[in-house]
């Protein structure tokens, strides 16, 4: 059921519709999914080690090129679960993943003060099983989802349209920043392309002689622009942009993200361990195909018949 994105409630519904006996209890379910978590993690680690060796062999060097991406379980920058993925550029296989969680039910059960000695003793025991791996915001602030998506698209366009020149790409990246920061009182369009045909409406107005009546729209507040400026500094670093020559994409990362959230749907709640199961199984499926799931089943000491092998073979075709 976890492989198709369902948990205990889904099992209860399935058993009820199929006129089967009720499934396992909540306690048994939690014990089982912890075993599934451990088994899928072991197979995923083996798969990523193998993929790393293949990536190194492909370029005959440990200095490899990768694409990295991050995805949160829910939108709106209040998500409790996030996933980071790294994929090799030559093999297109996953070589590293990390699941981040801002929530822990165990931590939430402590109702007393957090500075007393009793809490310190409890926390010393609890930290060994705490599911929280990330502290801080998942992005909440003045930037809306729409603006973040726009800036991401603009950055991608800057790389694709100037894929043969680091200097031109760098200028295009800073054009995005200063164009977004520009206001009617502060025109910052020197990096933007000039003329009547570019995407910069202000420079179009300058070319047409109507700049005095032009009004800026959708500018971000200076505080927001100051906050994201270090990101633009990093994204425009020549060493990074040099690796972007040729305009490689993150399509493989997006494909992996899609598989992850199929197994752990964004429409249903889940904790870190459930998200980890989805991530680890997605890694194995991404690297090894559907047949890779059989390795997880073997790790769980399950009996595998020809039906399972045939079914997974057909799915890979």
PDB file of C-alpha atoms in Angstrom:
ATOM      1  CA  UNK A   1       0.000   0.000   0.000  1.00  0.00           C
ATOM      2  CA  UNK A   2       2.892   2.342   0.630  1.00  0.00           C
ATOM      3  CA  UNK A   3       4.131   1.686  -2.917  1.00  0.00           C
ATOM      4  CA  UNK A   4       0.850   3.072  -4.287  1.00  0.00           C
ATOM      5  CA  UNK A   5       0.758   6.038  -1.901  1.00  0.00           C
ATOM      6  CA  UNK A   6      -1.653   4.633   0.693  1.00  0.00           C
ATOM      7  CA  UNK A   7      -1.381   3.968   4.407  1.00  0.00           C
ATOM      8  CA  UNK A   8      -3.467   2.286   7.092  1.00  0.00           C
ATOM      9  CA  UNK A   9      -6.687   4.109   6.207  1.00  0.00           C
ATOM     10  CA  UNK A  10      -6.268   3.114   2.566  1.00  0.00           C
ATOM     11  CA  UNK A  11      -5.748  -0.489   3.684  1.00  0.00           C
ATOM     12  CA  UNK A  12      -8.959  -0.375   5.726  1.00  0.00           C
ATOM     13  CA  UNK A  13     -10.919   0.982   2.777  1.00  0.00           C
ATOM     14  CA  UNK A  14      -9.455  -1.634   0.423  1.00  0.00           C
ATOM     15  CA  UNK A  15     -10.194  -4.509   2.787  1.00  0.00           C
ATOM     16  CA  UNK A  16     -13.741  -3.231   3.329  1.00  0.00           C
ATOM     17  CA  UNK A  17     -14.482  -2.917  -0.396  1.00  0.00           C
ATOM     18  CA  UNK A  18     -12.928  -6.333  -1.144  1.00  0.00           C
ATOM     19  CA  UNK A  19     -14.820  -7.941   1.760  1.00  0.00           C
ATOM     20  CA  UNK A  20     -11.574  -8.957   3.487  1.00  0.00           C
ATOM     21  CA  UNK A  21     -10.750  -9.135   7.173  1.00  0.00           C
ATOM     22  CA  UNK A  22      -9.623  -5.834   8.738  1.00  0.00           C
ATOM     23  CA  UNK A  23      -5.890  -5.042   8.301  1.00  0.00           C
ATOM     24  CA  UNK A  24      -3.293  -4.782  11.055  1.00  0.00           C
ATOM     25  CA  UNK A  25      -3.631  -2.524  14.096  1.00  0.00           C
ATOM     26  CA  UNK A  26      -2.045   0.925  14.309  1.00  0.00           C
ATOM     27  CA  UNK A  27       0.832  -0.367  16.458  1.00  0.00           C
ATOM     28  CA  UNK A  28       1.545  -3.256  14.090  1.00  0.00           C
ATOM     29  CA  UNK A  29       1.331  -0.918  11.093  1.00  0.00           C
ATOM     30  CA  UNK A  30       3.929   1.414  12.629  1.00  0.00           C
ATOM     31  CA  UNK A  31       6.278  -1.493  13.368  1.00  0.00           C
ATOM     32  CA  UNK A  32       5.941  -2.771   9.809  1.00  0.00           C
ATOM     33  CA  UNK A  33       6.522   0.581   8.089  1.00  0.00           C
ATOM     34  CA  UNK A  34       9.653   1.060  10.207  1.00  0.00           C
ATOM     35  CA  UNK A  35      10.924  -2.235   8.775  1.00  0.00           C
ATOM     36  CA  UNK A  36       9.958  -1.113   5.281  1.00  0.00           C
ATOM     37  CA  UNK A  37      11.767   2.177   5.931  1.00  0.00           C
ATOM     38  CA  UNK A  38      14.976   0.394   6.957  1.00  0.00           C
ATOM     39  CA  UNK A  39      14.831  -2.085   4.059  1.00  0.00           C
ATOM     40  CA  UNK A  40      14.167   0.537   1.403  1.00  0.00           C
ATOM     41  CA  UNK A  41      16.943   2.733   2.842  1.00  0.00           C
ATOM     42  CA  UNK A  42      19.492  -0.112   2.641  1.00  0.00           C
ATOM     43  CA  UNK A  43      18.654  -0.889  -0.995  1.00  0.00           C
ATOM     44  CA  UNK A  44      18.582   2.795  -1.941  1.00  0.00           C
ATOM     45  CA  UNK A  45      22.029   3.368  -0.421  1.00  0.00           C
ATOM     46  CA  UNK A  46      23.427   0.420  -2.378  1.00  0.00           C
ATOM     47  CA  UNK A  47      21.845   1.754  -5.561  1.00  0.00           C
ATOM     48  CA  UNK A  48      23.265   5.264  -5.028  1.00  0.00           C
ATOM     49  CA  UNK A  49      26.749   3.886  -4.323  1.00  0.00           C
ATOM     50  CA  UNK A  50      26.567   1.930  -7.567  1.00  0.00           C
ATOM     51  CA  UNK A  51      25.306   5.011  -9.439  1.00  0.00           C
ATOM     52  CA  UNK A  52      28.153   7.101  -8.002  1.00  0.00           C
ATOM     53  CA  UNK A  53      30.736   4.574  -9.204  1.00  0.00           C
ATOM     54  CA  UNK A  54      29.129   4.613 -12.670  1.00  0.00           C
ATOM     55  CA  UNK A  55      29.235   8.427 -12.752  1.00  0.00           C
ATOM     56  CA  UNK A  56      32.918   8.475 -11.781  1.00  0.00           C
ATOM     57  CA  UNK A  57      33.705   5.817 -14.396  1.00  0.00           C
ATOM     58  CA  UNK A  58      31.812   7.761 -17.078  1.00  0.00           C
ATOM     59  CA  UNK A  59      34.095  10.812 -16.714  1.00  0.00           C
ATOM     60  CA  UNK A  60      37.144   8.961 -15.384  1.00  0.00           C
ATOM     61  CA  UNK A  61      37.354  11.405 -12.474  1.00  0.00           C
ATOM     62  CA  UNK A  62      35.905  12.040  -9.029  1.00  0.00           C
ATOM     63  CA  UNK A  63      35.307  15.651 -10.126  1.00  0.00           C
ATOM     64  CA  UNK A  64      31.812  14.976 -11.454  1.00  0.00           C
ATOM     65  CA  UNK A  65      28.987  17.251 -12.601  1.00  0.00           C
ATOM     66  CA  UNK A  66      25.604  16.891 -10.899  1.00  0.00           C
ATOM     67  CA  UNK A  67      22.222  18.583 -10.804  1.00  0.00           C
ATOM     68  CA  UNK A  68      20.688  19.311  -7.416  1.00  0.00           C
ATOM     69  CA  UNK A  69      17.119  20.169  -6.535  1.00  0.00           C
ATOM     70  CA  UNK A  70      14.878  20.590  -3.527  1.00  0.00           C
ATOM     71  CA  UNK A  71      11.149  19.991  -3.167  1.00  0.00           C
ATOM     72  CA  UNK A  72       8.697  20.526  -0.296  1.00  0.00           C
ATOM     73  CA  UNK A  73       5.721  18.282   0.288  1.00  0.00           C
ATOM     74  CA  UNK A  74       3.239  21.151   0.286  1.00  0.00           C
ATOM     75  CA  UNK A  75       3.236  24.634  -1.218  1.00  0.00           C
ATOM     76  CA  UNK A  76       2.880  27.892   0.680  1.00  0.00           C
ATOM     77  CA  UNK A  77       6.228  27.694   2.518  1.00  0.00           C
ATOM     78  CA  UNK A  78       4.699  26.071   5.616  1.00  0.00           C
ATOM     79  CA  UNK A  79       5.587  22.511   4.622  1.00  0.00           C
ATOM     80  CA  UNK A  80       6.896  20.219   7.350  1.00  0.00           C
ATOM     81  CA  UNK A  81       8.606  17.764   4.967  1.00  0.00           C
ATOM     82  CA  UNK A  82      11.235  18.540   2.313  1.00  0.00           C
ATOM     83  CA  UNK A  83      13.478  16.471   0.039  1.00  0.00           C
ATOM     84  CA  UNK A  84      16.848  17.303  -1.544  1.00  0.00           C
ATOM     85  CA  UNK A  85      18.106  15.244  -4.492  1.00  0.00           C
ATOM     86  CA  UNK A  86      21.396  15.041  -6.415  1.00  0.00           C
ATOM     87  CA  UNK A  87      21.594  13.368  -9.841  1.00  0.00           C
ATOM     88  CA  UNK A  88      24.677  12.637 -11.947  1.00  0.00           C
ATOM     89  CA  UNK A  89      24.841  14.578 -15.218  1.00  0.00           C
ATOM     90  CA  UNK A  90      26.244  11.729 -17.332  1.00  0.00           C
ATOM     91  CA  UNK A  91      24.352   8.685 -16.037  1.00  0.00           C
ATOM     92  CA  UNK A  92      21.157  10.494 -15.063  1.00  0.00           C
ATOM     93  CA  UNK A  93      21.001   8.385 -11.885  1.00  0.00           C
ATOM     94  CA  UNK A  94      20.419   9.477  -8.294  1.00  0.00           C
ATOM     95  CA  UNK A  95      23.616   9.605  -6.249  1.00  0.00           C
ATOM     96  CA  UNK A  96      22.375  11.279  -3.047  1.00  0.00           C
ATOM     97  CA  UNK A  97      19.134  12.233  -1.277  1.00  0.00           C
ATOM     98  CA  UNK A  98      18.181  13.785   2.037  1.00  0.00           C
ATOM     99  CA  UNK A  99      14.764  14.039   3.710  1.00  0.00           C
ATOM    100  CA  UNK A 100      14.218  17.063   5.969  1.00  0.00           C
ATOM    101  CA  UNK A 101      11.498  17.304   8.613  1.00  0.00           C
ATOM    102  CA  UNK A 102      10.457  20.249  10.766  1.00  0.00           C
ATOM    103  CA  UNK A 103       8.005  18.204  12.816  1.00  0.00           C
ATOM    104  CA  UNK A 104       8.189  15.511  15.482  1.00  0.00           C
ATOM    105  CA  UNK A 105       5.104  14.148  17.259  1.00  0.00           C
ATOM    106  CA  UNK A 106       7.263  13.099  20.192  1.00  0.00           C
ATOM    107  CA  UNK A 107       8.537  16.650  20.710  1.00  0.00           C
ATOM    108  CA  UNK A 108       4.965  17.914  20.552  1.00  0.00           C
ATOM    109  CA  UNK A 109       3.894  15.645  23.407  1.00  0.00           C
ATOM    110  CA  UNK A 110       6.178  17.451  25.898  1.00  0.00           C
ATOM    111  CA  UNK A 111       3.933  19.982  27.603  1.00  0.00           C
ATOM    112  CA  UNK A 112       6.208  21.253  30.350  1.00  0.00           C
ATOM    113  CA  UNK A 113       9.005  23.831  30.403  1.00  0.00           C
ATOM    114  CA  UNK A 114      11.959  23.137  28.149  1.00  0.00           C
ATOM    115  CA  UNK A 115      14.636  24.517  30.447  1.00  0.00           C
ATOM    116  CA  UNK A 116      14.177  22.197  33.426  1.00  0.00           C
ATOM    117  CA  UNK A 117      16.420  19.216  34.105  1.00  0.00           C
ATOM    118  CA  UNK A 118      13.549  16.773  33.517  1.00  0.00           C
ATOM    119  CA  UNK A 119      13.227  17.969  29.917  1.00  0.00           C
ATOM    120  CA  UNK A 120      16.979  17.658  29.335  1.00  0.00           C
ATOM    121  CA  UNK A 121      16.910  14.046  30.542  1.00  0.00           C
ATOM    122  CA  UNK A 122      13.856  13.274  28.419  1.00  0.00           C
ATOM    123  CA  UNK A 123      15.349  14.963  25.356  1.00  0.00           C
ATOM    124  CA  UNK A 124      18.623  13.056  25.704  1.00  0.00           C
ATOM    125  CA  UNK A 125      16.618   9.836  25.314  1.00  0.00           C
ATOM    126  CA  UNK A 126      14.223  11.201  22.709  1.00  0.00           C
ATOM    127  CA  UNK A 127      16.821  12.724  20.351  1.00  0.00           C
ATOM    128  CA  UNK A 128      17.879   9.206  19.313  1.00  0.00           C
ATOM    129  CA  UNK A 129      14.457   8.693  17.682  1.00  0.00           C
ATOM    130  CA  UNK A 130      13.419  12.312  16.961  1.00  0.00           C
ATOM    131  CA  UNK A 131      12.146  12.773  13.402  1.00  0.00           C
ATOM    132  CA  UNK A 132      12.924  16.493  13.236  1.00  0.00           C
ATOM    133  CA  UNK A 133      15.948  17.108  10.988  1.00  0.00           C
ATOM    134  CA  UNK A 134      15.409  20.736   9.970  1.00  0.00           C
ATOM    135  CA  UNK A 135      14.999  23.886  12.050  1.00  0.00           C
ATOM    136  CA  UNK A 136      13.966  27.183  10.521  1.00  0.00           C
ATOM    137  CA  UNK A 137      11.640  28.504   7.863  1.00  0.00           C
ATOM    138  CA  UNK A 138      10.812  26.608   4.656  1.00  0.00           C
ATOM    139  CA  UNK A 139      10.632  30.015   2.876  1.00  0.00           C
ATOM    140  CA  UNK A 140       7.898  32.097   4.458  1.00  0.00           C
ATOM    141  CA  UNK A 141       8.240  35.841   3.812  1.00  0.00           C
ATOM    142  CA  UNK A 142       7.315  38.496   1.304  1.00  0.00           C
ATOM    143  CA  UNK A 143       8.071  36.365  -1.717  1.00  0.00           C
ATOM    144  CA  UNK A 144       4.952  34.695  -3.084  1.00  0.00           C
ATOM    145  CA  UNK A 145       4.949  31.325  -4.833  1.00  0.00           C
ATOM    146  CA  UNK A 146       4.154  33.084  -8.096  1.00  0.00           C
ATOM    147  CA  UNK A 147       7.141  35.443  -7.890  1.00  0.00           C
ATOM    148  CA  UNK A 148       9.506  32.632  -6.883  1.00  0.00           C
ATOM    149  CA  UNK A 149       8.320  30.603  -9.865  1.00  0.00           C
ATOM    150  CA  UNK A 150       8.793  33.616 -12.152  1.00  0.00           C
ATOM    151  CA  UNK A 151      12.339  34.252 -10.931  1.00  0.00           C
ATOM    152  CA  UNK A 152      13.180  30.567 -11.411  1.00  0.00           C
ATOM    153  CA  UNK A 153      11.854  30.655 -14.977  1.00  0.00           C
ATOM    154  CA  UNK A 154      13.752  33.870 -15.736  1.00  0.00           C
ATOM    155  CA  UNK A 155      16.991  32.355 -14.379  1.00  0.00           C
ATOM    156  CA  UNK A 156      16.510  29.261 -16.524  1.00  0.00           C
ATOM    157  CA  UNK A 157      15.884  31.430 -19.571  1.00  0.00           C
ATOM    158  CA  UNK A 158      19.054  33.434 -18.865  1.00  0.00           C
ATOM    159  CA  UNK A 159      21.119  30.233 -18.926  1.00  0.00           C
ATOM    160  CA  UNK A 160      19.444  28.767 -22.007  1.00  0.00           C
ATOM    161  CA  UNK A 161      19.595  31.987 -24.037  1.00  0.00           C
ATOM    162  CA  UNK A 162      23.282  32.640 -23.258  1.00  0.00           C
ATOM    163  CA  UNK A 163      24.569  29.073 -22.963  1.00  0.00           C
ATOM    164  CA  UNK A 164      27.805  29.862 -24.829  1.00  0.00           C
ATOM    165  CA  UNK A 165      29.020  32.804 -22.732  1.00  0.00           C
ATOM    166  CA  UNK A 166      29.557  33.049 -18.980  1.00  0.00           C
ATOM    167  CA  UNK A 167      29.777  36.865 -19.196  1.00  0.00           C
ATOM    168  CA  UNK A 168      26.488  37.208 -21.068  1.00  0.00           C
ATOM    169  CA  UNK A 169      24.771  34.766 -18.719  1.00  0.00           C
ATOM    170  CA  UNK A 170      26.039  36.679 -15.690  1.00  0.00           C
ATOM    171  CA  UNK A 171      24.754  39.969 -17.086  1.00  0.00           C
ATOM    172  CA  UNK A 172      21.396  38.356 -17.809  1.00  0.00           C
ATOM    173  CA  UNK A 173      21.124  37.020 -14.235  1.00  0.00           C
ATOM    174  CA  UNK A 174      21.791  40.459 -12.744  1.00  0.00           C
ATOM    175  CA  UNK A 175      19.331  41.977 -15.204  1.00  0.00           C
ATOM    176  CA  UNK A 176      16.674  39.820 -13.519  1.00  0.00           C
ATOM    177  CA  UNK A 177      17.635  41.077 -10.060  1.00  0.00           C
ATOM    178  CA  UNK A 178      17.816  44.774 -10.831  1.00  0.00           C
ATOM    179  CA  UNK A 179      14.789  44.703 -13.142  1.00  0.00           C
ATOM    180  CA  UNK A 180      12.758  43.158 -10.300  1.00  0.00           C
ATOM    181  CA  UNK A 181      14.080  45.741  -7.835  1.00  0.00           C
ATOM    182  CA  UNK A 182      13.417  48.764 -10.040  1.00  0.00           C
ATOM    183  CA  UNK A 183      10.789  51.306  -9.017  1.00  0.00           C
ATOM    184  CA  UNK A 184       9.481  54.562 -10.404  1.00  0.00           C
ATOM    185  CA  UNK A 185      11.922  56.380  -8.116  1.00  0.00           C
ATOM    186  CA  UNK A 186      14.905  54.130  -8.837  1.00  0.00           C
ATOM    187  CA  UNK A 187      15.470  52.891 -12.392  1.00  0.00           C
ATOM    188  CA  UNK A 188      17.890  49.946 -12.387  1.00  0.00           C
ATOM    189  CA  UNK A 189      17.700  48.717 -15.968  1.00  0.00           C
ATOM    190  CA  UNK A 190      21.305  49.103 -17.103  1.00  0.00           C
ATOM    191  CA  UNK A 191      21.708  45.308 -17.347  1.00  0.00           C
ATOM    192  CA  UNK A 192      18.453  44.892 -19.276  1.00  0.00           C
ATOM    193  CA  UNK A 193      18.668  44.640 -23.092  1.00  0.00           C
ATOM    194  CA  UNK A 194      18.020  47.917 -24.904  1.00  0.00           C
ATOM    195  CA  UNK A 195      15.690  48.566 -27.827  1.00  0.00           C
ATOM    196  CA  UNK A 196      12.027  48.192 -28.697  1.00  0.00           C
ATOM    197  CA  UNK A 197      11.892  44.394 -28.807  1.00  0.00           C
ATOM    198  CA  UNK A 198      13.395  43.196 -25.445  1.00  0.00           C
ATOM    199  CA  UNK A 199      11.399  41.871 -22.508  1.00  0.00           C
ATOM    200  CA  UNK A 200      12.205  44.989 -20.408  1.00  0.00           C
ATOM    201  CA  UNK A 201       9.147  47.247 -20.766  1.00  0.00           C
ATOM    202  CA  UNK A 202      11.021  50.228 -19.327  1.00  0.00           C
ATOM    203  CA  UNK A 203      13.767  50.059 -21.972  1.00  0.00           C
ATOM    204  CA  UNK A 204      11.052  49.698 -24.588  1.00  0.00           C
ATOM    205  CA  UNK A 205       9.527  52.919 -23.269  1.00  0.00           C
ATOM    206  CA  UNK A 206      12.960  54.611 -23.387  1.00  0.00           C
ATOM    207  CA  UNK A 207      13.365  53.542 -27.009  1.00  0.00           C
ATOM    208  CA  UNK A 208       9.924  54.940 -27.860  1.00  0.00           C
ATOM    209  CA  UNK A 209      10.473  58.167 -25.892  1.00  0.00           C
ATOM    210  CA  UNK A 210       7.706  57.436 -23.391  1.00  0.00           C
ATOM    211  CA  UNK A 211       9.858  56.690 -20.334  1.00  0.00           C
ATOM    212  CA  UNK A 212       8.486  59.712 -18.409  1.00  0.00           C
ATOM    213  CA  UNK A 213       4.991  58.221 -18.347  1.00  0.00           C
ATOM    214  CA  UNK A 214       6.127  54.636 -17.658  1.00  0.00           C
ATOM    215  CA  UNK A 215       5.047  53.105 -14.328  1.00  0.00           C
ATOM    216  CA  UNK A 216       6.731  50.078 -12.756  1.00  0.00           C
ATOM    217  CA  UNK A 217       4.611  47.145 -11.612  1.00  0.00           C
ATOM    218  CA  UNK A 218       5.234  44.086  -9.428  1.00  0.00           C
ATOM    219  CA  UNK A 219       8.447  45.419  -7.841  1.00  0.00           C
ATOM    220  CA  UNK A 220       9.543  43.627  -4.690  1.00  0.00           C
ATOM    221  CA  UNK A 221      10.210  45.607  -1.477  1.00  0.00           C
ATOM    222  CA  UNK A 222      13.874  46.524  -0.832  1.00  0.00           C
ATOM    223  CA  UNK A 223      13.895  44.280   2.259  1.00  0.00           C
ATOM    224  CA  UNK A 224      12.948  41.258   0.150  1.00  0.00           C
ATOM    225  CA  UNK A 225      15.480  42.132  -2.544  1.00  0.00           C
ATOM    226  CA  UNK A 226      18.211  42.586   0.075  1.00  0.00           C
ATOM    227  CA  UNK A 227      17.345  39.152   1.469  1.00  0.00           C
ATOM    228  CA  UNK A 228      17.654  37.364  -1.875  1.00  0.00           C
ATOM    229  CA  UNK A 229      20.695  39.288  -3.137  1.00  0.00           C
ATOM    230  CA  UNK A 230      23.169  36.753  -1.658  1.00  0.00           C
ATOM    231  CA  UNK A 231      21.334  34.059  -3.637  1.00  0.00           C
ATOM    232  CA  UNK A 232      21.842  35.997  -6.863  1.00  0.00           C
ATOM    233  CA  UNK A 233      25.515  36.474  -5.971  1.00  0.00           C
ATOM    234  CA  UNK A 234      25.861  32.707  -5.655  1.00  0.00           C
ATOM    235  CA  UNK A 235      23.804  31.980  -8.773  1.00  0.00           C
ATOM    236  CA  UNK A 236      25.855  34.413 -10.853  1.00  0.00           C
ATOM    237  CA  UNK A 237      29.275  33.184  -9.730  1.00  0.00           C
ATOM    238  CA  UNK A 238      31.451  32.544 -12.811  1.00  0.00           C
ATOM    239  CA  UNK A 239      32.514  29.115 -11.551  1.00  0.00           C
ATOM    240  CA  UNK A 240      28.872  28.015 -11.300  1.00  0.00           C
ATOM    241  CA  UNK A 241      27.877  29.548 -14.634  1.00  0.00           C
ATOM    242  CA  UNK A 242      30.849  27.900 -16.313  1.00  0.00           C
ATOM    243  CA  UNK A 243      29.305  24.562 -15.364  1.00  0.00           C
ATOM    244  CA  UNK A 244      26.026  25.705 -16.919  1.00  0.00           C
ATOM    245  CA  UNK A 245      27.537  26.162 -20.379  1.00  0.00           C
ATOM    246  CA  UNK A 246      25.593  23.980 -22.754  1.00  0.00           C
ATOM    247  CA  UNK A 247      22.332  24.648 -20.864  1.00  0.00           C
ATOM    248  CA  UNK A 248      21.856  21.334 -19.075  1.00  0.00           C
ATOM    249  CA  UNK A 249      18.510  21.083 -17.277  1.00  0.00           C
ATOM    250  CA  UNK A 250      17.052  19.707 -14.041  1.00  0.00           C
ATOM    251  CA  UNK A 251      14.418  17.689 -15.871  1.00  0.00           C
ATOM    252  CA  UNK A 252      15.737  14.486 -14.289  1.00  0.00           C
ATOM    253  CA  UNK A 253      15.375  15.990 -10.803  1.00  0.00           C
ATOM    254  CA  UNK A 254      11.818  17.062 -11.581  1.00  0.00           C
ATOM    255  CA  UNK A 255      11.044  13.553 -12.822  1.00  0.00           C
ATOM    256  CA  UNK A 256      12.385  12.087  -9.585  1.00  0.00           C
ATOM    257  CA  UNK A 257      10.334  14.578  -7.542  1.00  0.00           C
ATOM    258  CA  UNK A 258       7.237  13.484  -9.428  1.00  0.00           C
ATOM    259  CA  UNK A 259       7.837   9.823  -8.549  1.00  0.00           C
ATOM    260  CA  UNK A 260       8.407  10.706  -4.875  1.00  0.00           C
ATOM    261  CA  UNK A 261       5.101  12.548  -4.506  1.00  0.00           C
ATOM    262  CA  UNK A 262       3.227   9.788  -6.345  1.00  0.00           C
ATOM    263  CA  UNK A 263       4.267   7.392  -3.595  1.00  0.00           C
ATOM    264  CA  UNK A 264       3.804  10.013  -0.841  1.00  0.00           C
ATOM    265  CA  UNK A 265       0.901  12.160  -2.168  1.00  0.00           C
ATOM    266  CA  UNK A 266       0.906  15.846  -1.323  1.00  0.00           C
ATOM    267  CA  UNK A 267      -2.834  15.602  -0.668  1.00  0.00           C
ATOM    268  CA  UNK A 268      -2.392  13.369   2.404  1.00  0.00           C
ATOM    269  CA  UNK A 269      -0.550  13.950   5.647  1.00  0.00           C
ATOM    270  CA  UNK A 270       2.552  11.968   6.527  1.00  0.00           C
ATOM    271  CA  UNK A 271       5.605  12.029   8.758  1.00  0.00           C
ATOM    272  CA  UNK A 272       9.290  11.875   7.932  1.00  0.00           C
ATOM    273  CA  UNK A 273       9.543   8.073   7.890  1.00  0.00           C
ATOM    274  CA  UNK A 274       6.703   7.749   5.373  1.00  0.00           C
ATOM    275  CA  UNK A 275       8.391  10.390   3.206  1.00  0.00           C
ATOM    276  CA  UNK A 276      11.682   8.502   3.519  1.00  0.00           C
ATOM    277  CA  UNK A 277      10.054   5.284   2.299  1.00  0.00           C
ATOM    278  CA  UNK A 278       8.762   7.180  -0.746  1.00  0.00           C
ATOM    279  CA  UNK A 279      12.172   8.754  -1.399  1.00  0.00           C
ATOM    280  CA  UNK A 280      14.136   5.513  -1.021  1.00  0.00           C
ATOM    281  CA  UNK A 281      11.746   3.512  -3.215  1.00  0.00           C
ATOM    282  CA  UNK A 282      11.800   6.321  -5.798  1.00  0.00           C
ATOM    283  CA  UNK A 283      15.615   6.230  -5.842  1.00  0.00           C
ATOM    284  CA  UNK A 284      15.606   2.475  -6.436  1.00  0.00           C
ATOM    285  CA  UNK A 285      12.910   2.739  -9.118  1.00  0.00           C
ATOM    286  CA  UNK A 286      14.700   5.662 -10.786  1.00  0.00           C
ATOM    287  CA  UNK A 287      18.084   3.933 -10.840  1.00  0.00           C
ATOM    288  CA  UNK A 288      17.140   0.287 -11.277  1.00  0.00           C
ATOM    289  CA  UNK A 289      13.655   0.355 -12.814  1.00  0.00           C
ATOM    290  CA  UNK A 290      10.555  -1.294 -11.317  1.00  0.00           C
ATOM    291  CA  UNK A 291      12.523  -4.520 -10.872  1.00  0.00           C
ATOM    292  CA  UNK A 292      14.554  -2.700  -8.221  1.00  0.00           C
ATOM    293  CA  UNK A 293      11.532  -2.934  -5.919  1.00  0.00           C
ATOM    294  CA  UNK A 294      12.063  -6.693  -5.794  1.00  0.00           C
ATOM    295  CA  UNK A 295      15.380  -6.042  -4.034  1.00  0.00           C
ATOM    296  CA  UNK A 296      13.481  -4.197  -1.300  1.00  0.00           C
ATOM    297  CA  UNK A 297      11.079  -7.143  -1.038  1.00  0.00           C
ATOM    298  CA  UNK A 298      14.049  -9.512  -0.723  1.00  0.00           C
ATOM    299  CA  UNK A 299      15.503  -7.284   2.005  1.00  0.00           C
ATOM    300  CA  UNK A 300      12.186  -7.711   3.832  1.00  0.00           C
ATOM    301  CA  UNK A 301      12.563 -11.498   3.420  1.00  0.00           C
ATOM    302  CA  UNK A 302       9.364 -11.743   1.372  1.00  0.00           C
ATOM    303  CA  UNK A 303       8.737 -14.628  -0.998  1.00  0.00           C
ATOM    304  CA  UNK A 304       8.898 -13.491  -4.633  1.00  0.00           C
ATOM    305  CA  UNK A 305       7.066 -15.522  -7.256  1.00  0.00           C
ATOM    306  CA  UNK A 306       7.124 -15.386 -11.042  1.00  0.00           C
ATOM    307  CA  UNK A 307       3.990 -13.239 -10.909  1.00  0.00           C
ATOM    308  CA  UNK A 308       5.869 -10.415  -9.175  1.00  0.00           C
ATOM    309  CA  UNK A 309       8.851 -10.729 -11.511  1.00  0.00           C
ATOM    310  CA  UNK A 310       6.647 -10.775 -14.623  1.00  0.00           C
ATOM    311  CA  UNK A 311       4.579  -7.816 -13.424  1.00  0.00           C
ATOM    312  CA  UNK A 312       7.629  -5.640 -12.733  1.00  0.00           C
ATOM    313  CA  UNK A 313       9.270  -6.696 -16.013  1.00  0.00           C
ATOM    314  CA  UNK A 314       6.219  -5.561 -17.964  1.00  0.00           C
ATOM    315  CA  UNK A 315       6.140  -2.265 -16.074  1.00  0.00           C
ATOM    316  CA  UNK A 316       9.738  -1.562 -17.134  1.00  0.00           C
ATOM    317  CA  UNK A 317       9.088  -2.205 -20.811  1.00  0.00           C
TER     318      UNK A 317
END
